Coordinates of C-alpha atoms in Angstrom, one line a residue:
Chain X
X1384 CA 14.9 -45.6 -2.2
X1385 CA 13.1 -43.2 -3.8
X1386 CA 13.4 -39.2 -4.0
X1387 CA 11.3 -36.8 -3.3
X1388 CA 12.5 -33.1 -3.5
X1389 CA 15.7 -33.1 -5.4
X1390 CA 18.5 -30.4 -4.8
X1391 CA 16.8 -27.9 -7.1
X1392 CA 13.4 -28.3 -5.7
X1393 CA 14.8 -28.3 -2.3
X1394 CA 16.2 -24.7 -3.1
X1395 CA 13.2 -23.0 -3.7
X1396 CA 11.3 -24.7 -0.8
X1397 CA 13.8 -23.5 1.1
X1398 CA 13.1 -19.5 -0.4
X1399 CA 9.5 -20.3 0.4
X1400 CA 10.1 -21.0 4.1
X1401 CA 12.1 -18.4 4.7
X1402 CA 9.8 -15.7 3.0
X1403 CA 6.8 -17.0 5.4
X1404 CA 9.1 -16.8 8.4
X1405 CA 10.2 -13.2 7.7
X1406 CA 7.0 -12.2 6.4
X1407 CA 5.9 -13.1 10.4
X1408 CA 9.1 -11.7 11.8
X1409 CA 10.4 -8.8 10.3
X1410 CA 12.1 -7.9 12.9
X1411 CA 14.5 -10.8 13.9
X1412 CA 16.4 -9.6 16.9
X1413 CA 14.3 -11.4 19.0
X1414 CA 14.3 -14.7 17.1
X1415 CA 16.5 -17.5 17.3
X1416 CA 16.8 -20.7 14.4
X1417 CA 17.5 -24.0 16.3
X1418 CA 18.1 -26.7 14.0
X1419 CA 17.4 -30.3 15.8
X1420 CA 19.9 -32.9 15.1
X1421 CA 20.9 -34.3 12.9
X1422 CA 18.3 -33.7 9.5
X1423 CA 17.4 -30.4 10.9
X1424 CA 20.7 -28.8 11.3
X1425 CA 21.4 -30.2 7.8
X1426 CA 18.2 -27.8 6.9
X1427 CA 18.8 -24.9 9.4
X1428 CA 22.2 -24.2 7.6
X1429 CA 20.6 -23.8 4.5
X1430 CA 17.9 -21.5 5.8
X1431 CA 19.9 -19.0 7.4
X1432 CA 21.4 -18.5 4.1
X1433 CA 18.2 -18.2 2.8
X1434 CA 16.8 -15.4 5.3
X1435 CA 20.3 -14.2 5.2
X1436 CA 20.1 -13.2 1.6
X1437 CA 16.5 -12.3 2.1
X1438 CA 17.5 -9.7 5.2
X1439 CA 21.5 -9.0 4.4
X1440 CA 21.3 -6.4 7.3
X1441 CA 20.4 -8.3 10.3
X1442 CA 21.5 -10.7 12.8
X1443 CA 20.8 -14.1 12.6
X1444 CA 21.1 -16.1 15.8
X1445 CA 21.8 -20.0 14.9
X1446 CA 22.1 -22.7 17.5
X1447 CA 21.8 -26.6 17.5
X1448 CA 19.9 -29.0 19.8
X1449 CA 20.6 -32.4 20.2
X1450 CA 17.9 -34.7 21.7
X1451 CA 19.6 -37.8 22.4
X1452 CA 19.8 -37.3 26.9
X1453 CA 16.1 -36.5 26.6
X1454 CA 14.9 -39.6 24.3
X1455 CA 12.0 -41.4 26.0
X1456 CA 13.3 -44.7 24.4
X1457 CA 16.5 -44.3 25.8
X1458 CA 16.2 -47.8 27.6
X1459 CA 15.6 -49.4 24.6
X1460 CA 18.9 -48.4 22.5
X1461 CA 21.8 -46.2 23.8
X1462 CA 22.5 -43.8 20.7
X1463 CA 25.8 -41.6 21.0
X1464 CA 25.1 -37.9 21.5
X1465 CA 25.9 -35.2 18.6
X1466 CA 26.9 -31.5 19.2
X1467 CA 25.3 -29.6 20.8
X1468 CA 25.8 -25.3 20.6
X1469 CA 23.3 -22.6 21.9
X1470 CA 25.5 -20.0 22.3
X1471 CA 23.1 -17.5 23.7
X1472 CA 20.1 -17.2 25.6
X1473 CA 16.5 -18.3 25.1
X1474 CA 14.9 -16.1 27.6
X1475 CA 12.0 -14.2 26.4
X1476 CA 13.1 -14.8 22.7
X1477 CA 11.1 -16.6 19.8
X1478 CA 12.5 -19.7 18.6
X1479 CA 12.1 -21.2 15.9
X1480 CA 12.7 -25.1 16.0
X1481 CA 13.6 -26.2 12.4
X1482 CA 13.6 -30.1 11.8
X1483 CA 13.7 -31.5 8.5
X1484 CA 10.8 -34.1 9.0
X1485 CA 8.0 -33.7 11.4
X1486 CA 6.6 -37.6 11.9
X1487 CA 5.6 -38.6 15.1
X1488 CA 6.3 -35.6 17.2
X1489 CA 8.3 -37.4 19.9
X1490 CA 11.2 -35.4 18.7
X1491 CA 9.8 -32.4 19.0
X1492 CA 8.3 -32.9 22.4
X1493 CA 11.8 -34.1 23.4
X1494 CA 13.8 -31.1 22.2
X1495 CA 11.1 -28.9 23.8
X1496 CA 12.0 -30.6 26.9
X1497 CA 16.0 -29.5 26.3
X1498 CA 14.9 -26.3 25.2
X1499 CA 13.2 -25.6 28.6
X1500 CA 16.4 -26.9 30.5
X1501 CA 17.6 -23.7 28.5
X1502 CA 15.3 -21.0 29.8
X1503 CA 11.9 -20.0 29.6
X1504 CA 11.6 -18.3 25.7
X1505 CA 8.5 -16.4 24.9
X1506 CA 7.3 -18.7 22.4
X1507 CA 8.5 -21.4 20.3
X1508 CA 7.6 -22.4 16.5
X1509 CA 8.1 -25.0 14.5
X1510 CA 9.3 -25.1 11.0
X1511 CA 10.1 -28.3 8.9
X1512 CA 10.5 -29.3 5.5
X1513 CA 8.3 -32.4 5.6
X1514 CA 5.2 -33.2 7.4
X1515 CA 4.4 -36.8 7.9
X1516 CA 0.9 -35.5 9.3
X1517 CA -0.9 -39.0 9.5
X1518 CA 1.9 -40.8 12.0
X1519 CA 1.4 -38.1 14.5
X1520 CA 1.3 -40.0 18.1
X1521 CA 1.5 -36.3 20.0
X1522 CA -0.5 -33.2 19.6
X1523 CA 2.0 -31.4 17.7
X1524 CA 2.3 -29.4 14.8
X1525 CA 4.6 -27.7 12.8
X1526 CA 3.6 -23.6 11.9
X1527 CA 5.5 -23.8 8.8
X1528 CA 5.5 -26.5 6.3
X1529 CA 7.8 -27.2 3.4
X1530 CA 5.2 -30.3 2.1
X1531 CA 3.1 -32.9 2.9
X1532 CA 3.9 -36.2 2.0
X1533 CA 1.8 -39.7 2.3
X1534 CA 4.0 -42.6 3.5
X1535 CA 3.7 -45.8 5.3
X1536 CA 4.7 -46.1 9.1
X1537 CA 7.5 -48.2 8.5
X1538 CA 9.2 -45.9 5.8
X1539 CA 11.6 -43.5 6.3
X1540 CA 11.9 -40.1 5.1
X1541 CA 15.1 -37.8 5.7
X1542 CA 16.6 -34.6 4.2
X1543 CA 20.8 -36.2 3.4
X1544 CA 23.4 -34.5 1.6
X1545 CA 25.2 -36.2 -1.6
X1546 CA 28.4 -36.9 -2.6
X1547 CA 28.5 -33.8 -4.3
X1548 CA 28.0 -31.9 -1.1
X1549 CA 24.2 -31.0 -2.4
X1550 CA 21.3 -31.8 -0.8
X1551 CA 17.7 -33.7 -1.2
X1552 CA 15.2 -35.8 0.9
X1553 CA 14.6 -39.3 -0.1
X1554 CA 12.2 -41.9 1.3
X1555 CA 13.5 -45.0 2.1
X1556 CA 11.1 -48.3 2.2
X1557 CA 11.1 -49.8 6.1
Chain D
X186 CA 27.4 -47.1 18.3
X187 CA 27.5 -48.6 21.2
X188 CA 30.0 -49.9 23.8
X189 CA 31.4 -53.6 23.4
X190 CA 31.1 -54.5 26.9
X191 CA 28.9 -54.6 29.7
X192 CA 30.9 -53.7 32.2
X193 CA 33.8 -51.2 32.9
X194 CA 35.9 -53.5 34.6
X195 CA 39.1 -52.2 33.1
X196 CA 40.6 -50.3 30.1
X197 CA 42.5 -54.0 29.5
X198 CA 38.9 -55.3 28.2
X199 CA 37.7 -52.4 26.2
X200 CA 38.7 -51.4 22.3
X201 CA 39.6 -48.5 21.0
X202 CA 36.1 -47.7 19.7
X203 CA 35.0 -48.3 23.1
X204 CA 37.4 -45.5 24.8
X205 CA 36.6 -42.8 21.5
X206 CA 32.7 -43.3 22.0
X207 CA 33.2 -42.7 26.2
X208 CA 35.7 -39.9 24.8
X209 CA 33.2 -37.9 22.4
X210 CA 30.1 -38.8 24.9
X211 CA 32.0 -37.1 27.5
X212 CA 32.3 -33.8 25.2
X213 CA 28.4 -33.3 25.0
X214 CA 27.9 -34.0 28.9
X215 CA 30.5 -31.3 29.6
X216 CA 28.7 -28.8 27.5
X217 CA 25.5 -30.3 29.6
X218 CA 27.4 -29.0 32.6
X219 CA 27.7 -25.3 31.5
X220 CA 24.1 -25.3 30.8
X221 CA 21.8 -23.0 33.7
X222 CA 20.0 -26.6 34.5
X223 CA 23.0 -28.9 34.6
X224 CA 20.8 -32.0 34.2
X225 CA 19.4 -34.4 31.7
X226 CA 17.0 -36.9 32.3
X227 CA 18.7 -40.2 30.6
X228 CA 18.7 -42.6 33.9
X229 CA 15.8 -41.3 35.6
X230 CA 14.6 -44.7 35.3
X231 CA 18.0 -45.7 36.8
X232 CA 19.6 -47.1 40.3
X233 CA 22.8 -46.8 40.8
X234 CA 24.6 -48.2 44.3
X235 CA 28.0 -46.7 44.6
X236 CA 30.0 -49.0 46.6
X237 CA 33.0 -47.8 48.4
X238 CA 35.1 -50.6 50.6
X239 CA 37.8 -48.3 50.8
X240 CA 38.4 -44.6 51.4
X241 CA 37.6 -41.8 48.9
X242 CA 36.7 -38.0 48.2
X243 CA 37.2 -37.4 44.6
X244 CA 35.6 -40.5 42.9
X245 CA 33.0 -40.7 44.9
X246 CA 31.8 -37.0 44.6
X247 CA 32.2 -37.2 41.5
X248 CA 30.8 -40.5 40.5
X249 CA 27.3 -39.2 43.0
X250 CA 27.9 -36.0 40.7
X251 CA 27.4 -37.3 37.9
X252 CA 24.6 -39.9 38.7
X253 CA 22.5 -36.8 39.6
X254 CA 23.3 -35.0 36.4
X255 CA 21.8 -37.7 35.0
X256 CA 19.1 -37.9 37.3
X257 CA 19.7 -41.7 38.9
X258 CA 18.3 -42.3 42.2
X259 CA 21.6 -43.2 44.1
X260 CA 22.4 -45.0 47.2
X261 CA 25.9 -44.8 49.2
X262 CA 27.5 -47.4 50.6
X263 CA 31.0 -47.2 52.5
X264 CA 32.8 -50.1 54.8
X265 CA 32.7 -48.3 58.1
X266 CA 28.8 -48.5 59.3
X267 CA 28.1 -51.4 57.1
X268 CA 27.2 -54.7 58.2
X269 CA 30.2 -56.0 56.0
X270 CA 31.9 -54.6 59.3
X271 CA 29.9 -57.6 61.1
X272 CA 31.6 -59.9 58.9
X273 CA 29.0 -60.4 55.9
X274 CA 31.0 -61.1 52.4
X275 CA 31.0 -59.0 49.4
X276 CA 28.5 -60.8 47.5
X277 CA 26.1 -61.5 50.1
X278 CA 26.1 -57.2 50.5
X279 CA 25.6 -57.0 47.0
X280 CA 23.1 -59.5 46.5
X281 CA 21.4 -57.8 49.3
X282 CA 21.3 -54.5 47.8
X283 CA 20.4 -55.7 44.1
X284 CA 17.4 -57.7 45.9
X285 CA 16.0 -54.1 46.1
X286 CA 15.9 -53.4 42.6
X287 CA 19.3 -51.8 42.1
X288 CA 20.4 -51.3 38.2
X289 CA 24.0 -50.8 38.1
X290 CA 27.1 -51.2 40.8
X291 CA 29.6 -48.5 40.9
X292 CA 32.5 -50.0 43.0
X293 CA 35.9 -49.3 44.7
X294 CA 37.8 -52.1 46.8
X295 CA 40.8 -52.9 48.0
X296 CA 41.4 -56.2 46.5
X297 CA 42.4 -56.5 43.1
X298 CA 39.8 -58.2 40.7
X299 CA 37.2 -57.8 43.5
X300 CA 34.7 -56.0 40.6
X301 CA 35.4 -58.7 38.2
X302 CA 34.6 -61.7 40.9
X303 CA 31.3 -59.6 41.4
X304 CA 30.4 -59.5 37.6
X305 CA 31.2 -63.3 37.2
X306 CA 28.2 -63.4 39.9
X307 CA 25.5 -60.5 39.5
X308 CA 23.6 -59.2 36.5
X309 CA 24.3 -55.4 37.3
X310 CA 26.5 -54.1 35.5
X311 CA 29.5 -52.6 37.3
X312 CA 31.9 -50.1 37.4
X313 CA 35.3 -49.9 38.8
X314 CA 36.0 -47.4 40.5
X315 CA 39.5 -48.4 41.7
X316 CA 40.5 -52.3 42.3
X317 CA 43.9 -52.5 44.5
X318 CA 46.6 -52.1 42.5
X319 CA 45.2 -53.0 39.5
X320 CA 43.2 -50.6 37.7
X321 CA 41.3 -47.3 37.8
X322 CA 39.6 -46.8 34.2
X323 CA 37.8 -43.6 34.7
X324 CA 40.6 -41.8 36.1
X325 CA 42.7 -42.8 33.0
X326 CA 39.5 -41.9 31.0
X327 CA 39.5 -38.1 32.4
X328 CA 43.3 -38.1 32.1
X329 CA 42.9 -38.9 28.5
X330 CA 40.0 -36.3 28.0
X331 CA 42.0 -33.7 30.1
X332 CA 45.2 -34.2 27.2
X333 CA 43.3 -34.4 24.2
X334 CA 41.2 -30.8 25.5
X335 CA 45.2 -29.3 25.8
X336 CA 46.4 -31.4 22.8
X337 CA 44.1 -32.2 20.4
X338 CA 44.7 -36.2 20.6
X339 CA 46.7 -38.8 22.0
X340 CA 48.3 -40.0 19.0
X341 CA 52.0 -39.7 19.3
X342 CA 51.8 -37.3 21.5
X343 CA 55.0 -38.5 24.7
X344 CA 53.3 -38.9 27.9
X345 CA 55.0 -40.2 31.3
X346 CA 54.0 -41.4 33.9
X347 CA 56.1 -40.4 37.8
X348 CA 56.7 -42.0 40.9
X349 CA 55.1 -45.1 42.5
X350 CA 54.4 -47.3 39.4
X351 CA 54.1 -50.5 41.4
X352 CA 51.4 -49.6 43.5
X353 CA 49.5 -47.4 41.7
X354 CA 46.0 -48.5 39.3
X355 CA 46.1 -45.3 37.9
X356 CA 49.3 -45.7 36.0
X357 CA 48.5 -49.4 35.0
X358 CA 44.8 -47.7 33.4
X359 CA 46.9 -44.9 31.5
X360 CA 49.1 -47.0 30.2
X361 CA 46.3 -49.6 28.4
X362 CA 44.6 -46.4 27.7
X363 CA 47.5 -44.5 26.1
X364 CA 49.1 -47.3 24.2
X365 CA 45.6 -48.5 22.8
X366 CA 45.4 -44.4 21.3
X367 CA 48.6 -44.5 20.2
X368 CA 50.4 -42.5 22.1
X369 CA 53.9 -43.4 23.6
X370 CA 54.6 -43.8 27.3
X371 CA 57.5 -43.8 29.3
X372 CA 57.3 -44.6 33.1
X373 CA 59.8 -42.4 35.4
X374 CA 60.8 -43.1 39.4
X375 CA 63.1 -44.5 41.2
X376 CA 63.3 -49.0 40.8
X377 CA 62.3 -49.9 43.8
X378 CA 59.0 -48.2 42.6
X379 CA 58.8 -49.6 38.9
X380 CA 58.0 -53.0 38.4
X381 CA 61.2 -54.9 37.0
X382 CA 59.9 -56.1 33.6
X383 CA 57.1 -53.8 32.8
X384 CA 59.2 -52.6 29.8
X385 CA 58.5 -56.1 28.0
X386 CA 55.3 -56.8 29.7
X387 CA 53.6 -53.1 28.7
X388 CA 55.8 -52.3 25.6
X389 CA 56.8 -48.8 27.6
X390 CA 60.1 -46.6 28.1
X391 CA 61.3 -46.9 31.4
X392 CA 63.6 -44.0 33.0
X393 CA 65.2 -43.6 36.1
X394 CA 66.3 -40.1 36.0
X395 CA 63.3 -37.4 36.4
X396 CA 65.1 -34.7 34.6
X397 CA 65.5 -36.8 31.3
X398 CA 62.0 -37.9 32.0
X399 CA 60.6 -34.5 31.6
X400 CA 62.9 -33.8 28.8
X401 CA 61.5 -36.4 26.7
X402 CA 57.9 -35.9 27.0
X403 CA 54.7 -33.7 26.5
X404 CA 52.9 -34.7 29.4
X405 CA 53.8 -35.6 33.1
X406 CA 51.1 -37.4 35.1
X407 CA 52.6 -37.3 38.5
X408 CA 51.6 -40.4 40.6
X409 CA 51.4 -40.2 44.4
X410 CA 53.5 -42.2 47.0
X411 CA 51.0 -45.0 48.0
X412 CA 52.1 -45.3 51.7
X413 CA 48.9 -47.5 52.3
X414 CA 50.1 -49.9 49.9
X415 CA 54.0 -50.5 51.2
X416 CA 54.8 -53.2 53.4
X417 CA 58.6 -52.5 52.9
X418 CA 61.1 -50.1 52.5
X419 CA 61.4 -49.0 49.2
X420 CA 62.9 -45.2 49.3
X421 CA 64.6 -44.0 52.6
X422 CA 62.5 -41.0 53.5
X423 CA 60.0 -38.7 52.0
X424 CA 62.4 -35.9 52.0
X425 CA 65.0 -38.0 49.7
X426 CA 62.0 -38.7 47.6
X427 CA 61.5 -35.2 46.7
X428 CA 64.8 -34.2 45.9
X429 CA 65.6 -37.2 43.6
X430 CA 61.8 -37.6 42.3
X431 CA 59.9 -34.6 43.4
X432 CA 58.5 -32.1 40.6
X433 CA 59.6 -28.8 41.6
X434 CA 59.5 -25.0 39.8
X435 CA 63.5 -25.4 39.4
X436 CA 63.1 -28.5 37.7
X437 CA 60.4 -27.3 35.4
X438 CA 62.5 -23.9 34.8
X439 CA 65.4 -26.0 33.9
X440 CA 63.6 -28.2 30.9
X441 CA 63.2 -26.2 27.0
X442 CA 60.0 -26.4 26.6
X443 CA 56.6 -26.2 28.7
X444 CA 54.9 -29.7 29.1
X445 CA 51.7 -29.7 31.1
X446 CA 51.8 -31.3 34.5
X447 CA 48.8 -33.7 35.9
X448 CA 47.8 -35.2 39.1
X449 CA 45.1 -37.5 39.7
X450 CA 45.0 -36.3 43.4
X451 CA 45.6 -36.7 46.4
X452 CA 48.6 -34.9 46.1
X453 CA 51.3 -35.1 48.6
X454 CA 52.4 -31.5 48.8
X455 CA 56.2 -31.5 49.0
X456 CA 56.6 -35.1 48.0
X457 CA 55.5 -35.8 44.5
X458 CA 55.3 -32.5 44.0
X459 CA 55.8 -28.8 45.3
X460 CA 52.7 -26.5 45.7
X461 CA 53.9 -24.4 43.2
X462 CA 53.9 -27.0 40.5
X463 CA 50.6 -28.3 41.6
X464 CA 49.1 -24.6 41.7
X465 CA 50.7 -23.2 38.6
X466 CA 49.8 -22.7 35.2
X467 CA 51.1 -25.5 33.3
X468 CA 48.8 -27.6 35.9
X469 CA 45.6 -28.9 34.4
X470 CA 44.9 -31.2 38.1
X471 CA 41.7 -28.9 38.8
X472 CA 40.6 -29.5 35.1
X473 CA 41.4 -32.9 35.9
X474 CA 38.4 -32.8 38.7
X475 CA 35.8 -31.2 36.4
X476 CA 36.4 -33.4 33.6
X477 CA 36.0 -36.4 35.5
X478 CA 32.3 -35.7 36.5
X479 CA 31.9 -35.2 32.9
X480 CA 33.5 -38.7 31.8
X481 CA 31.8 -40.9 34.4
X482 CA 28.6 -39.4 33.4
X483 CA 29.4 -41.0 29.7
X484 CA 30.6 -44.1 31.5
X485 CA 27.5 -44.4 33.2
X486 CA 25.0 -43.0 30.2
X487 CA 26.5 -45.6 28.1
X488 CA 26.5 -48.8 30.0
X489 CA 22.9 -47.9 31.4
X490 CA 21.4 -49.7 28.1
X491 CA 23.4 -52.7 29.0
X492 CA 21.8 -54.2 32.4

């Protein structure tokens, strides 16, 4: 097991995402944060802190998606569902899907799926904190990027919290 | 996680684990159910032959219900029209139907142990929808589901269990169900309608006066009178019934506290229980209904990675 962003560095990354995203949307009435479970809710609660402290005066809509009904390798192993909480609608808003590691895209292309069983939203984004970019096996890609990492296929790479409640992302060898 | 069994034969045969995974599943398919689209895609891929030997509304609607939810291709199968009308056996039907590529068996029969014959002999896997006298586990599934939404949990929490014991699969399901969650049943009716030593055989109260009954406990899942299933005389009329067994507004207004009042349906309006038990607000029988669509679609979602 290795780490790769500890809690501090994971911090400022954090800042950084959340400055590009407001620097795109000033305005965020019309945006909604959907963290993907579970790594990407454990990041989408620390970014809405983030823009919240970078925009105290406005809104922030939050919700979580879970993929798990919409898996394409459902057949092959039957994983329990986690929560699942969009508590307002998508229709005609911009939403920005925030997953801690982007790897082969299947993910993504699944909760895409949910989030269309949702309503029709304007446009959707994607924001993670790690980009995996050489695994892809879908033409997908993320608009913001927290960092790039090299890694083997059979490794695994996910944002966990610690004992201590803080947070980091670690790589673990497959 | 994943379930220990194959088959949903019977609470009996499934853990604790087993009942909190179908339990927390269920949760997420009834927020699935509030969505605009109330449908996921899981068993798209999936076949499911519901199987109906003897009469039904709620379970089967709501077993079809939730096959679509989960987009299954479904086919319906009931005893009148059937060639098992021209005499063929069970397994010769079912063999039949599997031959054309059928994934999973939901079933209800008659005969007690008529889904566990079937899974001794086919490799679907199979549900029970309601074996004779013996068990029902989805209903006692959605009766769980429908306490813990009002309660918060099973454990400790007093639940009975009214009227005809001996006939009834629904009552034998709750109490596996409740005793394996650790919560404490009493069954209540008059004794021709209790078996005689299900105290040592179940490890549950047993009471023979409604009104004490009610007094003790949190939760009253009214049975009905199985009139089908009584080759003798065991209570003089229906009208003595409800005045020595019958849940009525008087009754309830007499107890200290509120408990909430449950009914897997049919009901028997007048018998079991008055109309304005059934229809007031310490029922939860219509949340009953809408919980069991989404408990059999966790039944289902979860034993689909099993056949």
């Amino acid at each position: 097991m290795k780490e790769i962003i500890n809690a501090q560095e994971l911090q400022t990354q954090l800042k950084r995402l959340a400055v590009q995203l407001i620097a795109k949307h000033p305005n965020l009435t019309d945006v909604v944060i959907i963290g993907i479970q579970q790594g990407g809710v454990v990041m989408a609660d620390e970014l809405v802190i983030a823009l919240q402290d970078l925009c105290p005066s406005q809104t922030i809509h939050y919700g979580q998606l879970d993929i798990t009904f919409y898996r394409d390798d459902i057949r092959r192993e039957i994983h329990a569902p986690d929560a699942m909480n969009i508590p307002f609608g998508i229709e005609n808003k911009i939403v920005v899907l925030i997953d801690d590691v982007l790897f082969t895209g299947r993910t993504i292309k699944a909760a895409l799926d949910v989030l269309l069983d949702y309503g029709r939203p304007d446009k959707v984004e994607l924001c993670v904190l790690i980009d995996r970019k050489e695994h892809r096996q879908f033409p997908i890609q993320a608009d913001y990027v927290g960092l790039m990492v090299q890694t083997n296929k059979q490794e695994k790479v996910k944002l966990v919290k610690q004992e201590d409640g803080s947070k980091h992302v670690i790589l673990i060898n497959g | 996680m994943q379930l220990s069994t194959k088959h949903l034969l019977g609470i009996k045969y499934i853990t604790q684990a087993d009942i909190s995974l179908i339990l927390s599943t269920a949760k997420q398919f009834k927020e699935v159910l509030q969505r605009p689209i109330k449908k996921v895609p899981s068993l798209r891929d999936v076949t499911i032959v519901n199987l109906f030997y003897e009469n039904s509304t709620r379970t089967r609607i709501s077993f079809e219900l939730a096959e679509k939810r989960l987009s299954a291709d479904t086919i319906n199968f009931t005893m009148s029209g059937s060639s098992a009308a021209k005499g063929e056996t069970l397994l010769d039907t079912v063999n039949n139907i599997l031959s054309m590529k059928v994934d999973m068996v939901v079933m209800r029969h008659s005969a007690s142990g008529a889904p566990h014959f079937l899974a001794k002999h086919i490799p679907a896997a199979i549900i029970n929808a309601g074996d004779g006298i013996n068990e029902h586990p989805t209903q006692a599934l959605l009766d769980a589901f429908s306490i813990i939404e009002k309660l918060g949990t099973l454990e400790g929490k007093k639940i009975v269990l009214v009227g005809d014991i001996m006939h009834s699969r629904v009552a034998l399901s709750n109490i596996y169900l409740l005793k394996k969650m650790g919560a404490e049943v009493m069954v209540a009716g008059p004794p021709t309608l209790i078996p005689k030593y299900i105290k040592e055989a179940m490890d549950v109260r047993v009471e023979y006066n409604l009104k004490k009954a009610l007094e003790w406990c949190d939760v009253a899942n009214v049975l009905r009178i199985q009139l089908e299933r009584q080759n003798q005389v065991l209570f003089s009329s229906l009208r003595e019934y409800n005045l020595a067994y019958g849940v009525s507004r008087k009754l309830l207004d007499s107890l200290n506290k509120e408990i909430i009042i449950m009914h897997p349906g049919p009901i028997n309006r007048g018998v079991e229980i008055d109309s304005d038990v059934a229809d007031g607000n310490q029922s939860i029988i219509l949340q009953q209904v809408e919980n069991g669509v989404a408990v059999r679609m966790a039944a289902l979602y979860l034993l689909s990675g099993k056949s």
